[in-house]
Short mmCIF file of C-alpha atoms in Angstrom, two decimals:
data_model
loop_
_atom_site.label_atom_id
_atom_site.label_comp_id
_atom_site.label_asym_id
_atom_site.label_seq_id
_atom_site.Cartn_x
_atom_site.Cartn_y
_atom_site.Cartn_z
CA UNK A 110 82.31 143.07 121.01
CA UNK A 111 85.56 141.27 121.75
CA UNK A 112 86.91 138.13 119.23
CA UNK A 113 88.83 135.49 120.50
CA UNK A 114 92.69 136.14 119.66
CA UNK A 115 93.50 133.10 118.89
CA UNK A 116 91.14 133.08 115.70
CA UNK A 117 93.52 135.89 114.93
CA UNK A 118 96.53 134.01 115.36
CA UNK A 119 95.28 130.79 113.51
CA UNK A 120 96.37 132.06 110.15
CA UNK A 121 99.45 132.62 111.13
CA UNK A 122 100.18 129.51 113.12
CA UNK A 123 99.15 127.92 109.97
CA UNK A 124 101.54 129.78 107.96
CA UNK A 125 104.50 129.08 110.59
CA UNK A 126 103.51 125.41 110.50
CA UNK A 127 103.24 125.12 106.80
CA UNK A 128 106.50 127.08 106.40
CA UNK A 129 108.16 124.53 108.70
CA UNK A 130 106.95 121.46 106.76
CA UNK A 131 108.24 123.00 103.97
CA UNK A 132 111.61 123.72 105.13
CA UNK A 133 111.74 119.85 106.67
CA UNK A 134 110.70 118.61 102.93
CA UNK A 135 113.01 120.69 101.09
CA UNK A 136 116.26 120.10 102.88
CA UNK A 137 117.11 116.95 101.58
CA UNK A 138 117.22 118.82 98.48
CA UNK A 139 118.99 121.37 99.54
CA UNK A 140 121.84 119.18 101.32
CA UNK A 141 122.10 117.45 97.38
CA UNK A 142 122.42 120.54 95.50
CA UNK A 143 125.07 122.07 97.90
CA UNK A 144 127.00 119.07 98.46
CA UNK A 145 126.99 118.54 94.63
CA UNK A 146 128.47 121.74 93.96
CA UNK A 147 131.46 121.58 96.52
CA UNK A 148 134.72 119.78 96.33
CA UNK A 149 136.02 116.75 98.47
CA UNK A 150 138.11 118.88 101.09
CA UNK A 151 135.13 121.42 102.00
CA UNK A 152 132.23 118.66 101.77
CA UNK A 153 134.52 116.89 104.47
CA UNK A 154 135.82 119.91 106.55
CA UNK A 155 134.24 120.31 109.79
CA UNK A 156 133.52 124.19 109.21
CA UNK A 157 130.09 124.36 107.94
CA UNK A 158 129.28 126.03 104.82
CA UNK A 159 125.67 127.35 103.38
CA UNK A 160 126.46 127.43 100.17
CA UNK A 161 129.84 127.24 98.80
CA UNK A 162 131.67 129.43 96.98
CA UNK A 163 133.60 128.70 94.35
CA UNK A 164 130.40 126.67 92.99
CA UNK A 165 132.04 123.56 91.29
CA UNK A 166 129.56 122.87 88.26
CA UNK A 167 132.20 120.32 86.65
CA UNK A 168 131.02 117.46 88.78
CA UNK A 169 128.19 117.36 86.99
CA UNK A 170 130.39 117.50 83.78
CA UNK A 171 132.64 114.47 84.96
CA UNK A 172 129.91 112.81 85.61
CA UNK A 173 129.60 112.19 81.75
CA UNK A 174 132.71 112.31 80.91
CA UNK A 175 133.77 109.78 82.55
CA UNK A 176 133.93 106.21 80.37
CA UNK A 177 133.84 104.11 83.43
CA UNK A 178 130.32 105.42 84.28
CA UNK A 179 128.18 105.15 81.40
CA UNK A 180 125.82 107.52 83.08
CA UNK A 181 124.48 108.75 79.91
CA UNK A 182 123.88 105.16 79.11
CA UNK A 183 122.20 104.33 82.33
CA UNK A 184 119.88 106.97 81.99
CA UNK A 185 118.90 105.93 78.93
CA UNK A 186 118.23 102.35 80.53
CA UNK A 187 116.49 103.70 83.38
CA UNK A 188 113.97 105.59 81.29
CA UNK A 189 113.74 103.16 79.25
CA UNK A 190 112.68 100.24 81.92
CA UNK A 191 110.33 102.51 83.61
CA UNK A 192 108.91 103.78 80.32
CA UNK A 193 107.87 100.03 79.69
CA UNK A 194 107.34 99.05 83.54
CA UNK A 195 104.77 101.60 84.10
CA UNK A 196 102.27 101.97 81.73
CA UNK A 197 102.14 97.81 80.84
CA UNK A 198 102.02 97.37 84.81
CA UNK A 199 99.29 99.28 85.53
CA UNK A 200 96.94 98.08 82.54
CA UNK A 201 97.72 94.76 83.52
CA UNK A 202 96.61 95.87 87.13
CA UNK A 203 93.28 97.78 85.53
CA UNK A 204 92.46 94.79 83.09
CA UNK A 205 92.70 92.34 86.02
CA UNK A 206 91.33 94.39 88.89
CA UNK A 207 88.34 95.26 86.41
CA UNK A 208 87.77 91.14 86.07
CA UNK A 209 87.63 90.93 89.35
CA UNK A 210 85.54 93.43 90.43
CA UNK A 211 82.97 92.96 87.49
CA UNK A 212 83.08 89.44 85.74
CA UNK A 213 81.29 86.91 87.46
CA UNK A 214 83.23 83.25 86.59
CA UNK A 215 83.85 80.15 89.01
CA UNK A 216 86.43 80.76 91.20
CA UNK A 217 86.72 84.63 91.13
CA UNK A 218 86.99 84.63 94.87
CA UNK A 219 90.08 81.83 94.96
CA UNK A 220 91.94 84.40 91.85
CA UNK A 221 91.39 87.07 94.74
CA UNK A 222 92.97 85.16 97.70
CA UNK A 223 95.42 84.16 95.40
CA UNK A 224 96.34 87.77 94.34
CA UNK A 225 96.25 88.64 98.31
CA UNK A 226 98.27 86.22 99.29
CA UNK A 227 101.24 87.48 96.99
CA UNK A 228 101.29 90.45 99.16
CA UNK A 229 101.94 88.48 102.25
CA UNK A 230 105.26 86.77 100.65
CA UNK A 231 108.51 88.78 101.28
CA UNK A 232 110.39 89.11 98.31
CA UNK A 233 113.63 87.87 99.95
CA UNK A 234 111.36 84.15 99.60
CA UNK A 235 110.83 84.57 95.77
CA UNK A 236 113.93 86.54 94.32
CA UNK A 237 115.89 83.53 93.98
CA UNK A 238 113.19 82.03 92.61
CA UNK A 239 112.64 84.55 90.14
CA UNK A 240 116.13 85.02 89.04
CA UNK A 241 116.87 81.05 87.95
CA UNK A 242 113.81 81.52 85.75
CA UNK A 243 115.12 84.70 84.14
CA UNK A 244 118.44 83.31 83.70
CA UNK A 245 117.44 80.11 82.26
CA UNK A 246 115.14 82.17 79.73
CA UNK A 247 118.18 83.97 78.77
CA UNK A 248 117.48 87.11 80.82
CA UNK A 249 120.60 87.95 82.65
CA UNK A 250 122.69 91.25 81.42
CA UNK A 251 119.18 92.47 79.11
CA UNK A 252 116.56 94.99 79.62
CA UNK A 253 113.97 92.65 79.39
CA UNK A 254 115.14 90.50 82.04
CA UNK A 255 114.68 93.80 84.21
CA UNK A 256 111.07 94.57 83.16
CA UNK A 257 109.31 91.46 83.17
CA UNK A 258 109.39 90.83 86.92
CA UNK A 259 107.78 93.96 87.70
CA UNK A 260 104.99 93.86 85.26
CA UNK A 261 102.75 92.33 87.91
CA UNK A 262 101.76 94.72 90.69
CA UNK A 263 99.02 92.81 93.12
CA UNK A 264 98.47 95.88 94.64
CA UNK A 265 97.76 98.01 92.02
CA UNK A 266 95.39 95.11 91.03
CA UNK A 267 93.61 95.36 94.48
CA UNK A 268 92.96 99.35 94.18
CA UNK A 269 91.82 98.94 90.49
CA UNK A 270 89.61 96.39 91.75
CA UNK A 271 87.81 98.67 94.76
CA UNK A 272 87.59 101.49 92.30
CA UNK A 273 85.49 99.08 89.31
CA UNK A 274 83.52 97.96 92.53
CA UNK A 275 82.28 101.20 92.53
CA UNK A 276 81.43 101.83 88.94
CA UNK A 277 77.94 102.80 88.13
CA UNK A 278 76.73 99.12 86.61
CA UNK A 279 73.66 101.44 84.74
CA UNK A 280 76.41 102.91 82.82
CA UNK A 281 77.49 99.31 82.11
CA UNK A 282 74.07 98.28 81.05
CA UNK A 283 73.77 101.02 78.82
CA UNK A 284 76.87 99.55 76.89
CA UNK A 285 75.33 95.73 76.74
CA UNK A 286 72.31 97.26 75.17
CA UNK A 287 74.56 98.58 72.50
CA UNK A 288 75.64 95.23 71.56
CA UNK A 289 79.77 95.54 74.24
CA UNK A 290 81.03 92.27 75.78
CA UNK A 291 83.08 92.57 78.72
CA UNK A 292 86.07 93.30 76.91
CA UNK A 293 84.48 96.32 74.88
CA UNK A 294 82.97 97.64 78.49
CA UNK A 295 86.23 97.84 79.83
CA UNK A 296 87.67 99.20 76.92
CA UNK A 297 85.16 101.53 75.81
CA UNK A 298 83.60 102.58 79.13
CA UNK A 299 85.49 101.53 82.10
CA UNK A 300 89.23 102.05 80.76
CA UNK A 301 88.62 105.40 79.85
CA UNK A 302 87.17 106.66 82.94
CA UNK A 303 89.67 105.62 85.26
CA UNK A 304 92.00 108.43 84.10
CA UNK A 305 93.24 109.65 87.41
CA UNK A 306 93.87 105.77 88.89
CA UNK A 307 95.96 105.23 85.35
CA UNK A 308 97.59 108.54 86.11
CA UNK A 309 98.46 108.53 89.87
CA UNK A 310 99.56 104.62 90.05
CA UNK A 311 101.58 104.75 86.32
CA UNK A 312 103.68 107.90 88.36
CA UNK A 313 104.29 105.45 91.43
CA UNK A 314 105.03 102.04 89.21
CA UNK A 315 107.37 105.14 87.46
CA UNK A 316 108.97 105.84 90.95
CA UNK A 317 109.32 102.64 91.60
CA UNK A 318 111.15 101.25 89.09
CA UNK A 319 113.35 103.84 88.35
CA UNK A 320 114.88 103.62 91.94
CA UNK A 321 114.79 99.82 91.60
CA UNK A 322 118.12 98.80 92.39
CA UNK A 323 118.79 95.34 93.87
CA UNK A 324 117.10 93.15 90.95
CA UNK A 325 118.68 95.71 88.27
CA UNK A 326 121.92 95.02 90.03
CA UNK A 327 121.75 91.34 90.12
CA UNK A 328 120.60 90.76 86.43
CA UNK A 329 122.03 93.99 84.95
CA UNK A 330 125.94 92.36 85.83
CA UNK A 331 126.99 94.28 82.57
CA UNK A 332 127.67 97.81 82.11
CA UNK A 333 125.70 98.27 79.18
CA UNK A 334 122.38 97.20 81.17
CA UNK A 335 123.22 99.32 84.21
CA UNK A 336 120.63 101.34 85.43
CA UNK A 337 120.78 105.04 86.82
CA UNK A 338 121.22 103.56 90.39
CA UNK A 339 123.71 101.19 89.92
CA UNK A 340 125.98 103.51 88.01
CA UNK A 341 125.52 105.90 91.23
CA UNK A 342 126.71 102.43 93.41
CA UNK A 343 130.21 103.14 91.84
CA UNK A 344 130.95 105.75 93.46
CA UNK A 345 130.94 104.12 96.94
CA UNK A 346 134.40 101.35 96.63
CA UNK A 347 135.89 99.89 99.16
CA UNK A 348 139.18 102.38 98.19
CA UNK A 349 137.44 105.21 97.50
CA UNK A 350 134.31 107.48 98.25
CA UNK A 351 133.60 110.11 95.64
CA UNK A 352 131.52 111.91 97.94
CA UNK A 353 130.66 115.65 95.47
CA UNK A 354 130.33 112.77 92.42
CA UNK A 355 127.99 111.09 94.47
CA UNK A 356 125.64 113.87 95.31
CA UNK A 357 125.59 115.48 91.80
CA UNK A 358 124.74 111.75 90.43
CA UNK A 359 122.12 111.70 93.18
CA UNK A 360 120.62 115.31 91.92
CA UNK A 361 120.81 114.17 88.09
CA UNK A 362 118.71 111.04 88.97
CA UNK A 363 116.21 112.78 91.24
CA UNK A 364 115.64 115.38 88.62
CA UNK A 365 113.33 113.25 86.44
CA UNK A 366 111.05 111.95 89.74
CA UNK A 367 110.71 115.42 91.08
CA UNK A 368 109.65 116.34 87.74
CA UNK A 369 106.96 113.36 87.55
CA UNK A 370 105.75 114.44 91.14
CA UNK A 371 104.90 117.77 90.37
CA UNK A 372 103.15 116.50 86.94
CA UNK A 373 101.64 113.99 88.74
CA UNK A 374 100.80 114.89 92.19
CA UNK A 375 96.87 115.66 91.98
CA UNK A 376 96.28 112.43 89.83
CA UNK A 377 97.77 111.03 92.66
CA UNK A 378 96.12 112.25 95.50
CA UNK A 379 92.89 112.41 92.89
CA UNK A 380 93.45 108.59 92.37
CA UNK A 381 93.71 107.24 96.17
CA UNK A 382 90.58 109.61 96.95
CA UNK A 383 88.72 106.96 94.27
CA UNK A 384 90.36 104.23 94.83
CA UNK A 385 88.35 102.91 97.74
CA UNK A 386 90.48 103.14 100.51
CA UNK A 387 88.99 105.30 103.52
CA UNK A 388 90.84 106.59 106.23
#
């Protein structure tokens, strides 16, 4: 009995492909952790180098010690913004797309279009918009004035709302007949079994803020409301390019998203599976 060779070779084709995905992904990474530890004159040299040797671990130590920076500051305000951004984003986005999808009051279907329709304006059209009512609330130069814009994700709203859609309503019966409005189903029953769609779009809103960087830069015109990215921004003047500072920033910063990725990354894929959205 013969077998077809190329169910032998599958295995390993997958292997070589996989490998090469792999190798595609990860060299970004690479290129930031091996630029970061060089110094000006070999990053720029046209000799090319694998790794280089002497590593130069003190550009990550400058990049602290350095009082024009405030990295350690930035950071801070970084985490901070997309500590807040995140979670209060997406339980707006639950508690709204779990209205939607489940409370029947006049004009649910206009609140929809309405909630649509913000994804068809480019933000170019309302960031001027948005930043004369910040400033005239007293937002410019704080944290707050950072956040609140981003608390509304219509997006997230739309995916929350597909996944209610789908909710068993005999689990929701069995709560009215123990005496739970709306808000105590939500709470109670539909809240806490949304785990993974809380998980997997709190990491992205967490992504997303955290390499937010026009807004921050507009309103955050003070150093001590910098974020992570616009303390990075420094290093590219119109005198000078700190090219090694640059790409040890760039790996300090990454460190924490790579970090929520790998915590995150079957909620994620877990979450758009429920969500409602077929391929």
């Amino acid at each position: 009995m013969t077998t077809n060779p190329l169910k032998r070779l599958r295995p390993g084709a997958r292997g070589l492909l996989v490998g090469l995905l792999t190798a595609v992904f990860l060299a970004p990474f690479y290129l930031m952790l091996r630029n970061a530890l060089m110094d000006s004159r070999s990053l720029t040299s046209p000799e090319w180098t694998w790794w280089p040797s002497p590593m130069h671990w003190e550009n990550f130590t400058a990049l602290f010690d350095d009082p024009a920076l405030h990295l350690g500051r930035a950071l801070g305000n970084s985490l901070l913004i997309a500590g807040i951004t995140a979670p209060v984003s997406t339980l707006l986005a639950s508690a709204a797309g779990y209205a939607l999808a489940r409370i029947p009051v006049p004009g649910r279907g206009v609140l929809l279009a309405l909630v649509v329709a913000t994804l068809m304006i480019p933000g170019s059209v309302t960031f001027v918009p948005t930043f004369v009512v910040v400033g005239s609330m007293g937002g410019v130069n704080t944290l707050w004035g950072i956040v609140a814009p981003g608390l509304f994700n219509p997006f997230a709203v739309l995916l929350f709302r597909n996944f209610y859609l789908q909710f068993p309503s005999e689990i929701e019966e069995a709560g009215r007949l123990d005496g739970l409005g709306w808000l105590g189903l939500y709470r109670r029953i539909a809240l806490p079994s949304s785990g993974a769609m809380l998980a997997s779009l709190g990491a992205l809103a967490f992504i997303d803020s955290w390499n937010a960087f026009l807004w921050p830069l507009v309103i955050g015109q003070d150093p001590s409301a910098w974020t992570a990215q616009i303390a990075l921004s420094t290093f590219l003047t119109s005198q000078t390019i700190n090219l090694p500072g640059l790409f040890a920033g760039a790996v300090v910063t990454v460190a924490p998203l790579v970090a929520m990725f790998l915590i995150a990354q079957r909620y994620i894929v877990e979450g758009i599976a429920t969500s409602g959205l077929k391929g």
